[in-house]
PDB file of C-alpha atoms in Angstrom:
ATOM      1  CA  UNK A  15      20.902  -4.503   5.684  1.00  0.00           C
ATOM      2  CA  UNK A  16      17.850  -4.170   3.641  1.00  0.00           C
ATOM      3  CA  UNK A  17      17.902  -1.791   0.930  1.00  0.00           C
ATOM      4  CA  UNK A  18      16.590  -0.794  -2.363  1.00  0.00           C
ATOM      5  CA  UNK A  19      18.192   1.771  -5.163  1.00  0.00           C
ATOM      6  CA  UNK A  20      16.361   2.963  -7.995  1.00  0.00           C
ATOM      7  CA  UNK A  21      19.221   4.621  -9.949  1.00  0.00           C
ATOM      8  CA  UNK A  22      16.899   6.276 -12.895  1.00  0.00           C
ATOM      9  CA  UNK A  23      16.289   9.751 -11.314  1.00  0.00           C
ATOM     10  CA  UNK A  24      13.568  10.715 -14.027  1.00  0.00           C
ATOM     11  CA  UNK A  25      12.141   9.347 -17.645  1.00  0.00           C
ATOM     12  CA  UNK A  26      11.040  10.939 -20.057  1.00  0.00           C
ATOM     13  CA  UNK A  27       9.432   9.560 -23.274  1.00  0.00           C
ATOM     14  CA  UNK A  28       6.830  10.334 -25.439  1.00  0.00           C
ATOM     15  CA  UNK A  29       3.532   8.659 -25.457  1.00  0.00           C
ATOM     16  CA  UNK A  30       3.377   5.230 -27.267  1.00  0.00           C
ATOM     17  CA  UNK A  31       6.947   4.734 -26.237  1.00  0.00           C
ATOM     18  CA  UNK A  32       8.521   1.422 -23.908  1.00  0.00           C
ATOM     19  CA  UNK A  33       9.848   2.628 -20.868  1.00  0.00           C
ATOM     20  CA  UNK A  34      11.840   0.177 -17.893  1.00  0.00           C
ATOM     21  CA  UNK A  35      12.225   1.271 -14.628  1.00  0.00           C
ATOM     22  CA  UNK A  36      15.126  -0.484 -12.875  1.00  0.00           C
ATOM     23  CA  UNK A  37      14.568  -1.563  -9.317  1.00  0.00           C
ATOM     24  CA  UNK A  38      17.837  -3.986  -7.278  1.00  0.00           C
ATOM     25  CA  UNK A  39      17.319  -4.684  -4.009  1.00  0.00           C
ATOM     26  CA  UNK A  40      19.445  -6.306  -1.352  1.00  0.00           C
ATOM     27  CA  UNK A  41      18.423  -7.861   1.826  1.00  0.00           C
ATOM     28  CA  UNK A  42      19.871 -11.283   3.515  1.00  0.00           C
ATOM     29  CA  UNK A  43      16.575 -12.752   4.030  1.00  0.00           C
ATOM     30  CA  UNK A  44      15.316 -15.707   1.414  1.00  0.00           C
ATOM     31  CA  UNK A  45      11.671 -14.620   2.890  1.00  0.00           C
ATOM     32  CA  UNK A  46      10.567 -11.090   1.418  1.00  0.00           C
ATOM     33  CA  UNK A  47       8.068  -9.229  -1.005  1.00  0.00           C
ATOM     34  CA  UNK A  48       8.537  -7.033  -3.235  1.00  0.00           C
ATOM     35  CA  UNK A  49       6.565  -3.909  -4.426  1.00  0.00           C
ATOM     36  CA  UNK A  50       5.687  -1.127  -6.736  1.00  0.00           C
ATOM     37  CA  UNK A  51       3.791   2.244  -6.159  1.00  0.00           C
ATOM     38  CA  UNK A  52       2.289   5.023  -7.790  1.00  0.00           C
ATOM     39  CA  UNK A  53       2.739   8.426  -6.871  1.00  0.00           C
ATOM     40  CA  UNK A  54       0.984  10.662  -9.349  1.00  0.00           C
ATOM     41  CA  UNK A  55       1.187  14.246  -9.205  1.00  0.00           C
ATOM     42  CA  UNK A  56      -2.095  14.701  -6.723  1.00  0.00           C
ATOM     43  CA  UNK A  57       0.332  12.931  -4.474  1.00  0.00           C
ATOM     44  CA  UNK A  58      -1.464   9.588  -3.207  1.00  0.00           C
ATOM     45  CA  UNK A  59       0.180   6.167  -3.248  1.00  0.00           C
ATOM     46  CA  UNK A  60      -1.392   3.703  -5.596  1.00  0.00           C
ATOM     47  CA  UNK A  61      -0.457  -0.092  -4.801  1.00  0.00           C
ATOM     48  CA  UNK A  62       0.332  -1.643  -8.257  1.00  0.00           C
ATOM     49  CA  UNK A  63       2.435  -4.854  -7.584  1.00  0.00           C
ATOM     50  CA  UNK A  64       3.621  -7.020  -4.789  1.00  0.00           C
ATOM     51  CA  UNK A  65       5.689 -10.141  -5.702  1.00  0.00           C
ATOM     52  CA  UNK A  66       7.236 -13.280  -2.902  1.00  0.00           C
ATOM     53  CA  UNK A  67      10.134 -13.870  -2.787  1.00  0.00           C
ATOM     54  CA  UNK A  68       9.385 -17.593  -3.903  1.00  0.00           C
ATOM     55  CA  UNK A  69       7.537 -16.513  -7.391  1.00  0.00           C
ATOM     56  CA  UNK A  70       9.762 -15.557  -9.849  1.00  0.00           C
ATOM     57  CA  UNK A  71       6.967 -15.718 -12.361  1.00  0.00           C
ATOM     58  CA  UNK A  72       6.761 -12.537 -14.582  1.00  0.00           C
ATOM     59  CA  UNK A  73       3.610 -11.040 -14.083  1.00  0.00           C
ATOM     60  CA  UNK A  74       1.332  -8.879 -16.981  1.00  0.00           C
ATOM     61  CA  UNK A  75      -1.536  -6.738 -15.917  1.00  0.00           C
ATOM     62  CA  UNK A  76      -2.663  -4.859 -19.199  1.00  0.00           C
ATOM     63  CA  UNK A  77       0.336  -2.441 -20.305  1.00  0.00           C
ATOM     64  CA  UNK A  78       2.172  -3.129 -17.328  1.00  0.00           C
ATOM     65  CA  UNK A  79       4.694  -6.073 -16.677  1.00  0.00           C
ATOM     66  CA  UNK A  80       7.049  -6.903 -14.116  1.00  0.00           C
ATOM     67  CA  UNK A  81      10.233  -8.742 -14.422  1.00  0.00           C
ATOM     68  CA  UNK A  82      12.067 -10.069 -10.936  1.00  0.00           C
ATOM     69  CA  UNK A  83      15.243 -12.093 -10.921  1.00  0.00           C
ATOM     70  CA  UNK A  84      16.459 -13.233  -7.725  1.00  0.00           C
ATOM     71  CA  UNK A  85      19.704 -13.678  -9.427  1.00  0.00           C
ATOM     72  CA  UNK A  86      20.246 -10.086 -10.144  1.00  0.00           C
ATOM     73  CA  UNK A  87      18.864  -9.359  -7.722  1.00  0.00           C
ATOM     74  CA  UNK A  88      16.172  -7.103  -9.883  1.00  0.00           C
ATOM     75  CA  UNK A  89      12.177  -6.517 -10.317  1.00  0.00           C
ATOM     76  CA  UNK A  90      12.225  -3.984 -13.064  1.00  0.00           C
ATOM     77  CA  UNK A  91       8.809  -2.650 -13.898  1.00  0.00           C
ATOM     78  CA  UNK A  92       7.882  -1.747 -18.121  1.00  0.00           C
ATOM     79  CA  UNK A  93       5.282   0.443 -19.157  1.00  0.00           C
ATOM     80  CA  UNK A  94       4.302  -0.405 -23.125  1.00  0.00           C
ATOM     81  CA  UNK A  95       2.962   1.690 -25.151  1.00  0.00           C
ATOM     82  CA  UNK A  96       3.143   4.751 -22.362  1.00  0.00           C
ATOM     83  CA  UNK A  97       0.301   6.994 -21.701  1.00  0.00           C
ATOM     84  CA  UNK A  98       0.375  10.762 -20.537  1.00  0.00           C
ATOM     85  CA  UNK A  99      -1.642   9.124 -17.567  1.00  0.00           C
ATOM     86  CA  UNK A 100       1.328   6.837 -16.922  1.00  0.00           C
ATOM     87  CA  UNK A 101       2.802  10.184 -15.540  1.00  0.00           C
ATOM     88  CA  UNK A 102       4.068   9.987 -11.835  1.00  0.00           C
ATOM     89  CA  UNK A 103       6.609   8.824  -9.558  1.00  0.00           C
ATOM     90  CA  UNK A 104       7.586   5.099  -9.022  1.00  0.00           C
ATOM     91  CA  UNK A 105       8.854   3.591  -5.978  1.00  0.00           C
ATOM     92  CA  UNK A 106       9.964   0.778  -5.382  1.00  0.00           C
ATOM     93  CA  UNK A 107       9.746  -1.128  -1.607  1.00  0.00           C
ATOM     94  CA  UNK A 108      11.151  -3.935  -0.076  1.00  0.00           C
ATOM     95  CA  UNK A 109       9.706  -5.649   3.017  1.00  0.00           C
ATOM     96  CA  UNK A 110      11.507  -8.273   5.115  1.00  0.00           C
ATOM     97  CA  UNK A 111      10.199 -11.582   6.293  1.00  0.00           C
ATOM     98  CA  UNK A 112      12.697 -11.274   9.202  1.00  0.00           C
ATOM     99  CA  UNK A 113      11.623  -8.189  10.402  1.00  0.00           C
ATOM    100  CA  UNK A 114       7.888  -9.496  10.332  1.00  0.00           C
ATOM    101  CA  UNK A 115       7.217  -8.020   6.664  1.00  0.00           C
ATOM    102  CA  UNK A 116       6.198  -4.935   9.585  1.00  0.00           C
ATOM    103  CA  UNK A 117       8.406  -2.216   7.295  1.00  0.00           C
ATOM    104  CA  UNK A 118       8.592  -1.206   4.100  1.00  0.00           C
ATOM    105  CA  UNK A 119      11.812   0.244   2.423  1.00  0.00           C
ATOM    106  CA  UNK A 120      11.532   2.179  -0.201  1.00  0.00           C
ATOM    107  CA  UNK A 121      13.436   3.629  -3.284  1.00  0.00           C
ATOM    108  CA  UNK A 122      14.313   7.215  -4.237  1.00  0.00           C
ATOM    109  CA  UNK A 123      11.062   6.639  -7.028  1.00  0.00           C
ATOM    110  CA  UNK A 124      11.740   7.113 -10.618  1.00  0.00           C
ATOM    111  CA  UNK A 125       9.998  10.406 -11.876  1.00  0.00           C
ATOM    112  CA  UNK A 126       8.139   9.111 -15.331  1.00  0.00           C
ATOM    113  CA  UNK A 127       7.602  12.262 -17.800  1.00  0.00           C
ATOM    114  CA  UNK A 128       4.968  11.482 -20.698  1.00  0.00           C
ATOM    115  CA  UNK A 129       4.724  13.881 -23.316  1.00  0.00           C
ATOM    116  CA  UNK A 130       2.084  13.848 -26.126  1.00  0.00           C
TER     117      UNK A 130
ATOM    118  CA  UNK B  10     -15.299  -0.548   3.151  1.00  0.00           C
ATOM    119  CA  UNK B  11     -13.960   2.266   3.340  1.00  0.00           C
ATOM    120  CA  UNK B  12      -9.862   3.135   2.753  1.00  0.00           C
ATOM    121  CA  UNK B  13      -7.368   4.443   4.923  1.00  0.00           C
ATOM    122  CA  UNK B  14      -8.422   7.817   6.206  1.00  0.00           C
ATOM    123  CA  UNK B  15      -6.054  10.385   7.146  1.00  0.00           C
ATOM    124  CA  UNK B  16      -6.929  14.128   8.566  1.00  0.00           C
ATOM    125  CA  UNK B  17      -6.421  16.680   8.111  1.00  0.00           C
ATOM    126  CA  UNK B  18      -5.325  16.480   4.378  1.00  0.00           C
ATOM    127  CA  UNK B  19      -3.281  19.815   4.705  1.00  0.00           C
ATOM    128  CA  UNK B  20      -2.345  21.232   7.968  1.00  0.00           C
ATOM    129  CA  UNK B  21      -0.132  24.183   7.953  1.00  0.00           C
ATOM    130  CA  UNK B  22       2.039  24.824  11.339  1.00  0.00           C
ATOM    131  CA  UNK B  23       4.339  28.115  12.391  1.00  0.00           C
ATOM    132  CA  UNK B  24       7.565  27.028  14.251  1.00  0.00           C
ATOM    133  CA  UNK B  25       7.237  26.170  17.668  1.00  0.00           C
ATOM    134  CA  UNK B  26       3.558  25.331  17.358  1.00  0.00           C
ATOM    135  CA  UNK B  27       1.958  21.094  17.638  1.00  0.00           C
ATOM    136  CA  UNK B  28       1.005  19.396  14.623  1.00  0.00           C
ATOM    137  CA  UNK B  29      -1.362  16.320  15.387  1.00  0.00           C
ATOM    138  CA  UNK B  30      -2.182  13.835  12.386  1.00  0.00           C
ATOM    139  CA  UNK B  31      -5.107  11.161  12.398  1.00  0.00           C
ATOM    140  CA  UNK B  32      -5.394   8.166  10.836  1.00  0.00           C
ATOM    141  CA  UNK B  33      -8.110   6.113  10.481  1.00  0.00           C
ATOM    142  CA  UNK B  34      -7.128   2.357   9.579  1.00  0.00           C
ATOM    143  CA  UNK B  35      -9.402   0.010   7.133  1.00  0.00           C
ATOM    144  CA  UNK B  36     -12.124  -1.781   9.574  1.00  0.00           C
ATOM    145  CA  UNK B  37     -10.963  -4.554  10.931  1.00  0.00           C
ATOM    146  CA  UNK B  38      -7.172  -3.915  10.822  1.00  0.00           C
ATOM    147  CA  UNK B  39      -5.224  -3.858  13.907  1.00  0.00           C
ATOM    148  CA  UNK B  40      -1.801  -2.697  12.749  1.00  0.00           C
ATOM    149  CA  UNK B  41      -0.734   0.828  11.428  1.00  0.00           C
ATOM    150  CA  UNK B  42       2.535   2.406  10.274  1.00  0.00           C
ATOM    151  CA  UNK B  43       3.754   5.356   9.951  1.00  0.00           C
ATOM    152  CA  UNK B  44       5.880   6.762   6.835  1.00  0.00           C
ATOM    153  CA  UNK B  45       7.009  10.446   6.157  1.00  0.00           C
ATOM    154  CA  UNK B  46       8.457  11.613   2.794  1.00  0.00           C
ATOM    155  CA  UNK B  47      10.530  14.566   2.718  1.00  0.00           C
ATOM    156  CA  UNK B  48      10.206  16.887  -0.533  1.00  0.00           C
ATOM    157  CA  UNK B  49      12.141  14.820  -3.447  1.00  0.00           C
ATOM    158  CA  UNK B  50      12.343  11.696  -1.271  1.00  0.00           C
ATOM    159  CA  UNK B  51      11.400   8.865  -1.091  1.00  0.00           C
ATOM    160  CA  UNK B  52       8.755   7.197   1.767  1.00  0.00           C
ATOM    161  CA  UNK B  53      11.010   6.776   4.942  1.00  0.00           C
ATOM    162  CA  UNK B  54       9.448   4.213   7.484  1.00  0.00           C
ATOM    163  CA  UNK B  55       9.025   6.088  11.441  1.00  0.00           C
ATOM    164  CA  UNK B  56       6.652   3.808  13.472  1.00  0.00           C
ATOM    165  CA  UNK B  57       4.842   0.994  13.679  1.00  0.00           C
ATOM    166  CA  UNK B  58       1.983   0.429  16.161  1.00  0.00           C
ATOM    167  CA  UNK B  59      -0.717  -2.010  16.911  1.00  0.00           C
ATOM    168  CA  UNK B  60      -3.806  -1.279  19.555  1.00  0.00           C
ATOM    169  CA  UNK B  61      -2.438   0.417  22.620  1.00  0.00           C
ATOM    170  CA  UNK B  62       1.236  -0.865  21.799  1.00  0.00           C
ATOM    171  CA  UNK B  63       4.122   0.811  19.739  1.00  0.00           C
ATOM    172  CA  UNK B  64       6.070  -2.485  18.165  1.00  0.00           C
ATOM    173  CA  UNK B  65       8.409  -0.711  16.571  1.00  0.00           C
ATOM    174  CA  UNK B  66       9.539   3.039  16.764  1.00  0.00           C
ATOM    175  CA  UNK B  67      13.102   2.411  15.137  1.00  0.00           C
ATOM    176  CA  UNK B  68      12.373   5.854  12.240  1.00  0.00           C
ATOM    177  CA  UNK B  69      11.104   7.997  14.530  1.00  0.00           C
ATOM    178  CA  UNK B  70      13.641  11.340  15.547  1.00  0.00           C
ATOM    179  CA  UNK B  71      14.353  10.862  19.275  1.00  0.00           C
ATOM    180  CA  UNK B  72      12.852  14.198  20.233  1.00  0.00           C
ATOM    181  CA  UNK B  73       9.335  16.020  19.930  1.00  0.00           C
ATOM    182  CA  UNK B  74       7.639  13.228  17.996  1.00  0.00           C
ATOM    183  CA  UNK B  75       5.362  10.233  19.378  1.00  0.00           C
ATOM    184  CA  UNK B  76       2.678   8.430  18.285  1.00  0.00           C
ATOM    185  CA  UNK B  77       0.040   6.692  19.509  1.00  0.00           C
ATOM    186  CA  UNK B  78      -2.598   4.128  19.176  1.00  0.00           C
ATOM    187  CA  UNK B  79      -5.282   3.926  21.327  1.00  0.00           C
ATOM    188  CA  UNK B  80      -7.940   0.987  22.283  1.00  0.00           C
ATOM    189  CA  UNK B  81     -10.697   3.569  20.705  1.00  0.00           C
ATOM    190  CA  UNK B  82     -10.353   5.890  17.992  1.00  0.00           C
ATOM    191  CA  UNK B  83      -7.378   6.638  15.444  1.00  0.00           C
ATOM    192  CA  UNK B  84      -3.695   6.850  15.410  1.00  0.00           C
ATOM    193  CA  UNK B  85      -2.379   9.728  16.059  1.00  0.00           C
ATOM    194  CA  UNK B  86       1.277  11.014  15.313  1.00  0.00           C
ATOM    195  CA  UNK B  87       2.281  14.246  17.382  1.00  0.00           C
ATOM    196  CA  UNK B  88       5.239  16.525  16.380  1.00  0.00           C
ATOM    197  CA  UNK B  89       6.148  19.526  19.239  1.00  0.00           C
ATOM    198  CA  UNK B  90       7.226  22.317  18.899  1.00  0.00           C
ATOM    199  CA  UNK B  91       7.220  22.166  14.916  1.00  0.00           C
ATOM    200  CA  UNK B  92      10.106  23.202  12.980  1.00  0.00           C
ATOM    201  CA  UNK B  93      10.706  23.735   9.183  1.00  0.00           C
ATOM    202  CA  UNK B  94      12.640  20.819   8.866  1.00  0.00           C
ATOM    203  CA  UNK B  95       9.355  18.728   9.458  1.00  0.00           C
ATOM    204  CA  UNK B  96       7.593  19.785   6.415  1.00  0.00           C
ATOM    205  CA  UNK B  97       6.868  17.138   4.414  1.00  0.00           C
ATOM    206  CA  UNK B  98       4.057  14.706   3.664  1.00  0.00           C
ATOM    207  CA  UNK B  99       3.534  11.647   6.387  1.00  0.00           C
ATOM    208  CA  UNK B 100       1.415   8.967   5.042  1.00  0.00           C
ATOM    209  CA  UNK B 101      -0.286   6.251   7.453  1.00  0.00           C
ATOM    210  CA  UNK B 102      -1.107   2.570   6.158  1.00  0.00           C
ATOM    211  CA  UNK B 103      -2.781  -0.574   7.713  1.00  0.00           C
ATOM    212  CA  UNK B 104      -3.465  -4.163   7.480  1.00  0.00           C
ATOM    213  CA  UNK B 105      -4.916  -6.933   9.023  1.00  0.00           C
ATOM    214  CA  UNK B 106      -1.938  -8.793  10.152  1.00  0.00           C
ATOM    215  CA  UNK B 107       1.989  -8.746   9.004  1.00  0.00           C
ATOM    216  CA  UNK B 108       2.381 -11.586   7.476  1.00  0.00           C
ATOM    217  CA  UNK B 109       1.089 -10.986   3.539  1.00  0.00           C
ATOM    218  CA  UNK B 110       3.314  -7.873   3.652  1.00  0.00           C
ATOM    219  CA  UNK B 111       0.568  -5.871   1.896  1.00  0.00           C
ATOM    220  CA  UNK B 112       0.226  -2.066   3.884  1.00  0.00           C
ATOM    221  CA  UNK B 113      -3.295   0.061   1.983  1.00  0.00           C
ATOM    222  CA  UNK B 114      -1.924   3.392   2.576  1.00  0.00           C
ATOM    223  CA  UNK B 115      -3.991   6.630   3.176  1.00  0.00           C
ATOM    224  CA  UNK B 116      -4.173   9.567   0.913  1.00  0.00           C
ATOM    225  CA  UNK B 117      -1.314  11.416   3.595  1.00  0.00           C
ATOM    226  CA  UNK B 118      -0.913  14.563   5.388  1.00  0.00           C
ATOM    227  CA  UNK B 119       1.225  17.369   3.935  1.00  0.00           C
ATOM    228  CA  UNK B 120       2.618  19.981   6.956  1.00  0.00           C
ATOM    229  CA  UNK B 121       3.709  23.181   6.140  1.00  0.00           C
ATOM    230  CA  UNK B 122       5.853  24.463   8.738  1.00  0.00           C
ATOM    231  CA  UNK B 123       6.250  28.296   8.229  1.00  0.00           C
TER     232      UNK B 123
END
C-alpha cells in the first residue's frame, strides 16, 4: 500500500535559521514520483518539486534543496537561511506508476512557523 | 494560459441543502481529479475523471456525492443533502495525460456547512 508520513507536526524557527522537513514514503512500485507542496496561509497549493523514481540526484533551486534516498526510503526537503515568507504548510505526495501516476497521496503537511 | 479555475471560491451550505463545485481544467487537458482536505488534514484523493468517464471513484463516500465530467463545460462535484461533516476545502487539478505524474491544482473551494 502506498503511503507517505510526515512525522514533524509543526516547525518553528526564526528567520535565517536551517530547517528539514522529513518526508518517508512506502509504496511497492520501482515506478513513482515524488512531490512537494506549498500551502501558505491564503490556502492555495503551490507545486514546488516533483522527483522519478529513477533520479536520485539532489536537486537546488535557490534556498531550497531536496534530498531523496531510495534506500531510506526518504525525500526530505531544507529551507536555508528561512524567510518569514517560507511560512506555510508542507505536504508531501506520492504518486504510483502502477496505479497510472492517476492519484496522489499525500502527507499530514508539516506546519513551518517563521518568526522575525 | 490560464490555471485551474475553480468556483465558487467560498460557498457556504445549511444542512440538508446541495453544494455544487466547478472546475475549470487548464486548456487542453483532458483529465481532472478531485481532492478534499478536511480542517488540519492533509489532501485526501476522491475522484478521478476524464471527458464523459469517471476512471476512478475509489475516495469518494458511497452516498450523496458524485461527480461529473461532461463532453462540454467543467467538472462538477455534487454533495446532497449537505452535512457538517463535509466542511472542508475540495481542491480540483488537471493535466494533459497521466503519465508525467504532474496534477496543476486550482486555488479550491472551501464549504461551510452550517
Amino acid at each position: 500500500a502506498q503511503k507517505v508520513t510526515q512525522a514533524q507536526t509543526e516547525i518553528s524557527v526564526v528567520e535565517k535559521e536551517d530547517v528539514t522537513l522529513d518526508c518517508v514514503y512506502e509504496t511497492r512500485d520501482t515506478t513513482y514520483y515524488l512531490f512537494w507542496y506549498k500551502q501558505p496561509p491564503s490556502g492555495e497549493l503551490v507545486f514546488l518539486i516533483r522527483r522519478n523514481s529513477f533520479d536520485e540526484q539532489n536537486e537546488i533551486s535557490g534556498r531550497y534543496s531536496w534530498n531523496f534516498q531510495k534506500s531510506t526510503s526518504s525525500f526530505n526537503f531544507t529551507i536555508t537561511a528561512s524567510q518569514v515568507v517560507d511560512s506555510a504548510v508542507y505536504f508531501c505526495a506520492l504518486s504510483e506508476g502502477r496505479a497510472g501516476f492517476q492519484k496522489l497521496v499525500f502527507g499530514t503537511g508539516t506546519r513551518l512557523l517563521v518568526s522575525p | 494560459n490560464a490555471g485551474v479555475m475553480q468556483n465558487p471560491r467560498h460557498l457556504v451550505r445549511r444542512r440538508g441543502q446541495e453544494a455544487r463545485l466547478r472546475c475549470s481544467p487548464m486548456k487542453g487537458h483532458s483529465h481532472v481529479y478531485w481532492y478534499r482536505q478536511l480542517p488540519e488534514e492533509g489532501l485526501k484523493f476522491m475522484v478521478y475523471l476524464q471527458k464523459e468517464n469517471i476512471i476512478d471513484e475509489s475516495g469518494m463516500p458511497k452516498e450523496r456525492f458524485s461527480a461529473e465530467f461532461p463532453k462540454e463545460g467543467p467538472s462538477i462535484l455534487r454533495i446532497q443533502q449537505v452535512v457538517r461533516g463535509d466542511s472542508a476545502a475540495y481542491f480540483c487539478a488537471s493535466s494533459p495525460t497521466t503519465s508525467s505524474g504532474e496534477q496543476y491544482f486550482g486555488p479550491g473551494t472551501r464549504l461551510t456547512v452550517t
